[in-house]
Amino acid sequence: MNAFLTWLVLLAPAGAAVVITLTALRRPATAARWSIGAILVAFAASLVLFRAGATGETAVVWLDLPGLRVDFGLRLDPLSLLMLLVVTGVGSAIHIYSWGYMRGDPGLPRYFAGLSLFSFAMLGIVLATNLLQLFVFWELVGVSSYLLIGFWYERPAAADAAKKAFLTNRVGDFGFLLGIILVWSVLGTLNLAELSAKLRAAPPAWGAAATAAGLLVFCGAVGKSAQFPLHVWLPDAMEGPTPVSALIHAATMVAAGVYLLCRLFFLLNAPALEVIAWTGGLTALLAALLALQQNDIKRILAYSTLSQLGYMVMAVGLSGAGGHPAPAMYHLTTHAFFKALLFLAAGAVIHALHHEQDIWKMGGLARKLPVTFWTFLAGTLALCGAPPFSGFFSKDTILTLAWEREHYALLALGVGVAALTAFYMFRLVLVAFTGPAKSQAPDHAHEAPPVMTVPLVALAVPTLLAGFWGIDRGYARQYGAEAAAAHGWAAHLFEPFAHAPMAAWGGLLAAAAGFVAAWTLYRRAVSDPLPGLLGAPARWLRDRLYFDELYAALIAATQDLLARVVAAVDRWVLAAGLVRGTAGVFELTGRLLRHVHTGNLQTYALLLAAGAVVLLWWTLAR
Amino acid sequence: MANLTFIVFCPLVAALVIALLPRTFNVLFRLLALGATFLSLVGAVRVFLALEPGAAGLQFEQQASWIAALGIGYHVGVDGLNAGLLLMGALVAFAAVCVSREITERHQVYYVLLLLMAGGILGAFVAFDLFLFYVFHELALVPTFILIGLWGRGEDRNFATFQITLYLSLGALIALAGLIALYVLAGADTFNLPELTRHLAAQPLSARAQSVIFGLLLFGFGVLVSLWPFHTWAPTGYAAAPTAAAMLHAGVLKKFGLYGLIRVALPLLPEGARDWVNLLAWLALGNLLYCGLVAMRQRDLNLLIGNSSVAHMGFAFLGIASLSVVGVTGTVVVMIAHGLLAALSFAVSGYLHRNLGTVNLDQLGGLLRAMPFLGGVMVMAMFAGCGLPGFANFPGEALTLFGAWPAHRTVVILAAWGALVIAAVYMLRAVRALWHGPLPERWRDVRDARGAWVRLPFVLLLGALVIFGCAPRLLTDQIRPVVARLVEPGAKVGAATVLAEAAPAPRFTAQPPALPGQEVAW
Amino acid sequence: MVNDLAVIGLELAVVFAGLGVLLADLWLPAARRPHLALVTAWVLGLILLASFGIEAEPVRTAFGGMYRLDALALFFKRFFLLAALLVTVVAREFREGFEAGHAEYHALTCFALAGMMLAASAQHFALLFVALELVTVTFYVLVSFPRRRVTALEAGVKYLILGALASAFLVFGIALVYAATGTLAFEALAGRLETFTGNRLVLAGLLLVGAGLGFKLAAVPFQIWAPDVYQGAPFPTTAFLSVGSKATGVVLLLRVLFEAVPSLTARSGPLLSVLAGLTMFYGVLGAIPQRSLRRLMGYSSIANAGFLLVGFATRSTEGVGAVLFYLAGYVFAVLLVFLVATLVWRGAEADEIATLGGLGRRAPALAASLTLGAASLAGIPPLAGFLGKFLLIRAAVLGGAENPALYWLAAITLVAAVVAIYYYFGLVRAVYWGEEAGSASVGPVSRSARAALVACAAGVLGLGVFPGPVLGWARLAARGLGL
């Protein structure tokens, strides 16, 4: 029964995608019903499985070769069960929301097919039992992301963003695939359970390849989770429809990298974890800085996503030897709720303003869009780590982790990023929702229909309450570490301050400081005062520290240049020189031979006689 | 109908019938061609399904004496290695006839040549007599040249035809030299592959002879498969070829060389193989990286597909260079997958060329709006081309990389870059340039592929790619046992050498080793 | 004496056929004379049929051993008969090119044929010389048969003078051999040769004989005449030159090398290989830029002489068998090309390949026949030419085990074969996708020409697909040389 339900979870969205592609490409309502129905079924099945606490593994053999057996399997354990709930739960809300948000778009069936494909792929990652299967779904997630970012393919920006996202991901996947091959060649299997058992039984089996394999696998996470230095694609990905940004580029797909690290935690050794921690920390800081000067509501959220992903990755890295990465998963989960909420709310704003995304053309929206405002505010508070919102608890576990590991540099970094987060998020809230209207656009704004607001409210609930549900304990169970249960909600609320006061207070005070700064600067601002205060650095931040330009130049200077050279070589040396050259030499020789045949009889006679003489000389004179 | 001779000769007999009909029966020509290739396809499907994987020896075997004086016979059969190729070939042949509606003149000659090509291809894949194998290949090759010359397109078509003719003839002759040398030096006085295999297993050739012959076969077959740097004929040739010829050649006929390497060179010349695989791995990298980079610079869709097709052959060579069951199995999967993919890509590109008059990426854009079906197909083909899971290319390419890793690490690392990044770059650039972006006014009224018959070839090819992509065991379970037998001699040689090198040098005081058959008594 | 005549019955029949044609020409009314071609063809056909009634075993000799009727001789006699038969059909189609004297042309064909058939049986330098001169002298006339055409006359003169030079070499060589050894009979010479090892006089004499035969064969360095003469001569003569005359050289060279001086041949080192390679390359390279079909065929003829020499260079039964099979395929392919060319251009003087443009549309059957011929010459499977080259290369590789230089020869042969594809392909290209050259449609094809076309096509295909019987004869004939 459990196996059937698990297959159902995975295959329902796949079925929906196939059915829509084959039959319903011209019937939007049917397509939406299939897609939403499928994700709801998957959600329901996930709930049943979660309730039953089902664990276990089921698999069919996908490839079977000597020394290389690849299963196509499903694995249920605390980690995947919780993640299933997150993906299908948040996914359900977003699917329903999409039905309102995307209504009337001629490509709607295509949209829902893409969404279902994505759900399938993401669930595949969650349930995978095997490294190559992970990679398969990893790539499929990339494809569906490509299709959805480029949903409005007629807009060049969207088409380019889709391409960029895919290619950047591919760079990461390059490392991931090599990591998989390396793991296979050293340990002789791809099955996760077998790998972990092997490593537990004989850690030296790893040998020298451990760090390399760990870091290569991490490359995959860097790509998908948009960590520095492959972070450039995520802000551009905001060209996709907003629900897509909510589902894929905030709640789930980008979190897949973190999930991957947690899933493969047993592969990572101390040096690799150190690199991972610093990469995450750096990304968190960098993205938070870049978010300060963005004006596009979705881009601000995108950078905030990057920054939060940085936290999670840092958490994985910090959880180090003997520890477990439950804090990362915890933050991943709460972040999925509140970031999806933020994006959907932002979508409601954009919807209301007829696709205006510049916060400096908004203002005063709190009155016009009350549900949107309040839910957005809840998301913001959770993101900034204000108690009792869920984000407070999850972020606190990460800071606590840094404290416990005595990694003070990263702790300070985390606290600093918390302050920046509060600053840019409240900048967004204050500018967009309060204060005077800064253009004509907000005048005609209306609250979104219930099909959109209900998901907002539905997501607001876990945003507020998820901190009390013991999600961290659920994840900890995965790694065989039982955290002590709290005794009541009040005790739970204050537990962080008792357990690791430095981390908790640090995070809280930093957020407060950020809020105060934002309040002072932006409460009544009609244009951004920050450039005036900071000068050139503000411009650098607005221009994203020129990463895109740097990469463009780098690619032009290396790969494109190489391609240019190689193409020229191919054309002029191989095709023209060697091939045409050889043909030319033969032809030329033929033409030269023609000059022997002058038609002159005496010459011929002479040549004939000379030939005979040469022959005679050759045979006789030697 | 699961009769190999029937499958092979269906198109050939149809070609003969068409040749004898009056010149004006255009509709009948097409119907005959469709019918013949369809029958072949049905037969190939039945053979594929009825095949017993892992059974020793050949199935559906048929033999007849032919040129007894030279040890040449008619001998066809299938096993796990070629059943999939036969199916793929028959499928592509049928699809190629389907898309041939673009032909507007000289139908009779066209269909005769196309059917000859189809029959030759199918014959080459089931032949188990080396001479027959070669003759079938040539039977398919020569019509290719004429098809390109007569119905080709583009300004460069004369040179392209010339180049492809000479290059492939050279390759075929070098391979022939290798085959003759093999036949002569084996001394078994037979071209029959199973007999030759038995004979050479008992009395292997000297290492030097093996090395030389393997070199001949490698470069002869290599030229046929566009091994770097002997690849320049391929992109220009395909760009100039009529759609069906490009589909059949790039898709199926080209695989002949790879098939020859796996079927003939690896098992019969195991020691020779070991001398060449390192070079081969690097040349494969030439395909993967170099041609991938060249593809990045193309502005003509046909040249892009052609270069990418050359690049994909790198995986196949890499798999062969691995000399491992995993790698070589991957090669066979790549062969089948790429066959379907190349045919699909050229079918799409041919359709575009016919309807738009150009496939220059700079002049096109936004066509997904006007041609959603074709665009969808093409995007999927491009996904398959950059090795995305869900399409048959992925398991094949992954297996070649896995298989080659132990022997050629550096090459695999660079090849993975070519596979994952460079392929994605040019494929996505093409999608971006062709299908995305705003639709220019002049293409507003372009017609998408409508109607079941027009869509059939695309659906068939894509469907096969997806089916084999989702369930690669349909292929690998058949291929694996055969490949295991074929690469086994090489593995033995390798193991023996390793043991010999690892064993300590015999001490002076040690007992002299007993000779086989010699009684040792103390 | 009567016995002797019975042995040379085939030659006699041919000679009488020639005389008969001459006489009939006198008696027949002018209107019916063109039919003489058909009569000649029929008679030659009958003789060819009759030749299959003759057993090669036991070997019979005549004229005191000068003449020998063995499998090799029989093979070549049939070959020559077939060639002459087809040439007669070509000549009939070419009749507009002759102003007068159709009958003489056919009669001369018969006389040349008789010379070739005699040569095939030569066991003595005297017979060799006489037979060869019969062929050569006849060809002087055949080449310049269209008397008013300057090109034909010029070609005739060139052939006459250069041929005379070659004959002079031959005669001088024979004289030297005789002077040194005192015998002209092959068998006797072979027996005595050991005592003359290192004798430069014998060697020089034999080389000069070789020069004379090399001239017939159009092998380097005696190839210089071929393109000019081929181009100037009328189509049927060119065809006959490239098939009959060349094969005469081949059979005589076989007899001399492997019957008269086998021990010397066995020690000749790489000479034959080098000559084979040079000849092949000279031919294929020279053919590339050619625009005239006959000139192209002239170079192609040189190239084919090279390919044939590969078989000689192997000095093995396999090699000789391959040479014979190669020739068998060659006759069909060459005649196919010349038949089509004659049907297209009729008696015209020009034969620019470019004017074949659009033939694929105008006359698909002719175009297909030409393609078939060219493809066979280029060595494309499954045609006869492919199998011929295949056998030659196989023989070279077989021989390579003892003489590694032959591996190189095999390699060179391969390269030459590819280059050959290059120019034959140019021919096919002109036919199918060359620029439309004039809309003049090809006239009706006579029944005899059609039959000949079908026969040649069947030969080219049949020898490729079912080579068994002919291969058997070729091997049997080659075995007679006792290599």
JSON list of N, CA, C and O in Angstrom, two decimals, chain B residues 189-207:
[
{"chain": "B", "resi": 189, "resn": "ASP", "atom": "N", "xyz": [40.37, -18.74, -44.92]},
{"chain": "B", "resi": 189, "resn": "ASP", "atom": "CA", "xyz": [39.77, -18.73, -46.24]},
{"chain": "B", "resi": 189, "resn": "ASP", "atom": "C", "xyz": [38.25, -18.59, -46.17]},
{"chain": "B", "resi": 189, "resn": "ASP", "atom": "O", "xyz": [37.51, -19.21, -46.93]},
{"chain": "B", "resi": 190, "resn": "THR", "atom": "N", "xyz": [37.79, -17.75, -45.26]},
{"chain": "B", "resi": 190, "resn": "THR", "atom": "CA", "xyz": [36.35, -17.52, -45.19]},
{"chain": "B", "resi": 190, "resn": "THR", "atom": "C", "xyz": [36.11, -16.10, -44.72]},
{"chain": "B", "resi": 190, "resn": "THR", "atom": "O", "xyz": [36.89, -15.53, -43.96]},
{"chain": "B", "resi": 191, "resn": "PHE", "atom": "N", "xyz": [35.02, -15.54, -45.20]},
{"chain": "B", "resi": 191, "resn": "PHE", "atom": "CA", "xyz": [34.59, -14.22, -44.74]},
{"chain": "B", "resi": 191, "resn": "PHE", "atom": "C", "xyz": [33.49, -14.36, -43.70]},
{"chain": "B", "resi": 191, "resn": "PHE", "atom": "O", "xyz": [32.96, -13.39, -43.23]},
{"chain": "B", "resi": 192, "resn": "ASN", "atom": "N", "xyz": [33.11, -15.60, -43.42]},
{"chain": "B", "resi": 192, "resn": "ASN", "atom": "CA", "xyz": [32.03, -15.84, -42.49]},
{"chain": "B", "resi": 192, "resn": "ASN", "atom": "C", "xyz": [32.47, -15.46, -41.08]},
{"chain": "B", "resi": 192, "resn": "ASN", "atom": "O", "xyz": [33.41, -16.03, -40.54]},
{"chain": "B", "resi": 193, "resn": "LEU", "atom": "N", "xyz": [31.79, -14.51, -40.51]},
{"chain": "B", "resi": 193, "resn": "LEU", "atom": "CA", "xyz": [32.27, -13.93, -39.25]},
{"chain": "B", "resi": 193, "resn": "LEU", "atom": "C", "xyz": [32.33, -14.95, -38.11]},
{"chain": "B", "resi": 193, "resn": "LEU", "atom": "O", "xyz": [33.35, -15.03, -37.42]},
{"chain": "B", "resi": 194, "resn": "PRO", "atom": "N", "xyz": [31.27, -15.72, -37.89]},
{"chain": "B", "resi": 194, "resn": "PRO", "atom": "CA", "xyz": [31.38, -16.68, -36.79]},
{"chain": "B", "resi": 194, "resn": "PRO", "atom": "C", "xyz": [32.53, -17.66, -36.99]},
{"chain": "B", "resi": 194, "resn": "PRO", "atom": "O", "xyz": [33.28, -17.96, -36.04]},
{"chain": "B", "resi": 195, "resn": "GLU", "atom": "N", "xyz": [32.70, -18.13, -38.21]},
{"chain": "B", "resi": 195, "resn": "GLU", "atom": "CA", "xyz": [33.81, -19.05, -38.45]},
{"chain": "B", "resi": 195, "resn": "GLU", "atom": "C", "xyz": [35.15, -18.39, -38.23]},
{"chain": "B", "resi": 195, "resn": "GLU", "atom": "O", "xyz": [36.06, -18.94, -37.62]},
{"chain": "B", "resi": 196, "resn": "LEU", "atom": "N", "xyz": [35.23, -17.16, -38.74]},
{"chain": "B", "resi": 196, "resn": "LEU", "atom": "CA", "xyz": [36.48, -16.41, -38.59]},
{"chain": "B", "resi": 196, "resn": "LEU", "atom": "C", "xyz": [36.78, -16.20, -37.10]},
{"chain": "B", "resi": 196, "resn": "LEU", "atom": "O", "xyz": [37.92, -16.32, -36.66]},
{"chain": "B", "resi": 197, "resn": "THR", "atom": "N", "xyz": [35.72, -15.89, -36.34]},
{"chain": "B", "resi": 197, "resn": "THR", "atom": "CA", "xyz": [35.90, -15.68, -34.91]},
{"chain": "B", "resi": 197, "resn": "THR", "atom": "C", "xyz": [36.43, -16.94, -34.25]},
{"chain": "B", "resi": 197, "resn": "THR", "atom": "O", "xyz": [37.39, -16.88, -33.46]},
{"chain": "B", "resi": 198, "resn": "ARG", "atom": "N", "xyz": [35.80, -18.08, -34.58]},
{"chain": "B", "resi": 198, "resn": "ARG", "atom": "CA", "xyz": [36.27, -19.33, -33.99]},
{"chain": "B", "resi": 198, "resn": "ARG", "atom": "C", "xyz": [37.73, -19.58, -34.35]},
{"chain": "B", "resi": 198, "resn": "ARG", "atom": "O", "xyz": [38.55, -19.92, -33.51]},
{"chain": "B", "resi": 199, "resn": "HIS", "atom": "N", "xyz": [38.01, -19.36, -35.62]},
{"chain": "B", "resi": 199, "resn": "HIS", "atom": "CA", "xyz": [39.36, -19.63, -36.09]},
{"chain": "B", "resi": 199, "resn": "HIS", "atom": "C", "xyz": [40.37, -18.75, -35.36]},
{"chain": "B", "resi": 199, "resn": "HIS", "atom": "O", "xyz": [41.41, -19.23, -34.91]},
{"chain": "B", "resi": 200, "resn": "LEU", "atom": "N", "xyz": [40.07, -17.47, -35.27]},
{"chain": "B", "resi": 200, "resn": "LEU", "atom": "CA", "xyz": [41.03, -16.55, -34.66]},
{"chain": "B", "resi": 200, "resn": "LEU", "atom": "C", "xyz": [41.11, -16.73, -33.16]},
{"chain": "B", "resi": 200, "resn": "LEU", "atom": "O", "xyz": [42.12, -16.40, -32.54]},
{"chain": "B", "resi": 201, "resn": "ALA", "atom": "N", "xyz": [40.03, -17.24, -32.57]},
{"chain": "B", "resi": 201, "resn": "ALA", "atom": "CA", "xyz": [40.11, -17.51, -31.13]},
{"chain": "B", "resi": 201, "resn": "ALA", "atom": "C", "xyz": [41.11, -18.62, -30.88]},
{"chain": "B", "resi": 201, "resn": "ALA", "atom": "O", "xyz": [41.84, -18.60, -29.90]},
{"chain": "B", "resi": 202, "resn": "ALA", "atom": "N", "xyz": [41.12, -19.58, -31.81]},
{"chain": "B", "resi": 202, "resn": "ALA", "atom": "CA", "xyz": [42.04, -20.69, -31.64]},
{"chain": "B", "resi": 202, "resn": "ALA", "atom": "C", "xyz": [43.47, -20.28, -32.01]},
{"chain": "B", "resi": 202, "resn": "ALA", "atom": "O", "xyz": [44.42, -20.64, -31.34]},
{"chain": "B", "resi": 203, "resn": "GLN", "atom": "N", "xyz": [43.59, -19.52, -33.10]},
{"chain": "B", "resi": 203, "resn": "GLN", "atom": "CA", "xyz": [44.93, -19.11, -33.53]},
{"chain": "B", "resi": 203, "resn": "GLN", "atom": "C", "xyz": [44.94, -17.61, -33.75]},
{"chain": "B", "resi": 203, "resn": "GLN", "atom": "O", "xyz": [44.73, -17.16, -34.87]},
{"chain": "B", "resi": 204, "resn": "PRO", "atom": "N", "xyz": [45.16, -16.86, -32.71]},
{"chain": "B", "resi": 204, "resn": "PRO", "atom": "CA", "xyz": [45.13, -15.39, -32.88]},
{"chain": "B", "resi": 204, "resn": "PRO", "atom": "C", "xyz": [46.27, -14.93, -33.78]},
{"chain": "B", "resi": 204, "resn": "PRO", "atom": "O", "xyz": [47.30, -15.59, -33.88]},
{"chain": "B", "resi": 205, "resn": "LEU", "atom": "N", "xyz": [46.04, -13.79, -34.38]},
{"chain": "B", "resi": 205, "resn": "LEU", "atom": "CA", "xyz": [47.10, -13.20, -35.21]},
{"chain": "B", "resi": 205, "resn": "LEU", "atom": "C", "xyz": [48.20, -12.67, -34.31]},
{"chain": "B", "resi": 205, "resn": "LEU", "atom": "O", "xyz": [48.00, -12.45, -33.12]},
{"chain": "B", "resi": 206, "resn": "SER", "atom": "N", "xyz": [49.34, -12.44, -34.91]},
{"chain": "B", "resi": 206, "resn": "SER", "atom": "CA", "xyz": [50.43, -11.86, -34.14]},
{"chain": "B", "resi": 206, "resn": "SER", "atom": "C", "xyz": [50.06, -10.46, -33.70]},
{"chain": "B", "resi": 206, "resn": "SER", "atom": "O", "xyz": [49.21, -9.80, -34.31]},
{"chain": "B", "resi": 207, "resn": "ALA", "atom": "N", "xyz": [50.65, -10.02, -32.62]},
{"chain": "B", "resi": 207, "resn": "ALA", "atom": "CA", "xyz": [50.30, -8.72, -32.06]},
{"chain": "B", "resi": 207, "resn": "ALA", "atom": "C", "xyz": [50.50, -7.61, -33.10]},
{"chain": "B", "resi": 207, "resn": "ALA", "atom": "O", "xyz": [49.69, -6.69, -33.22]}
]
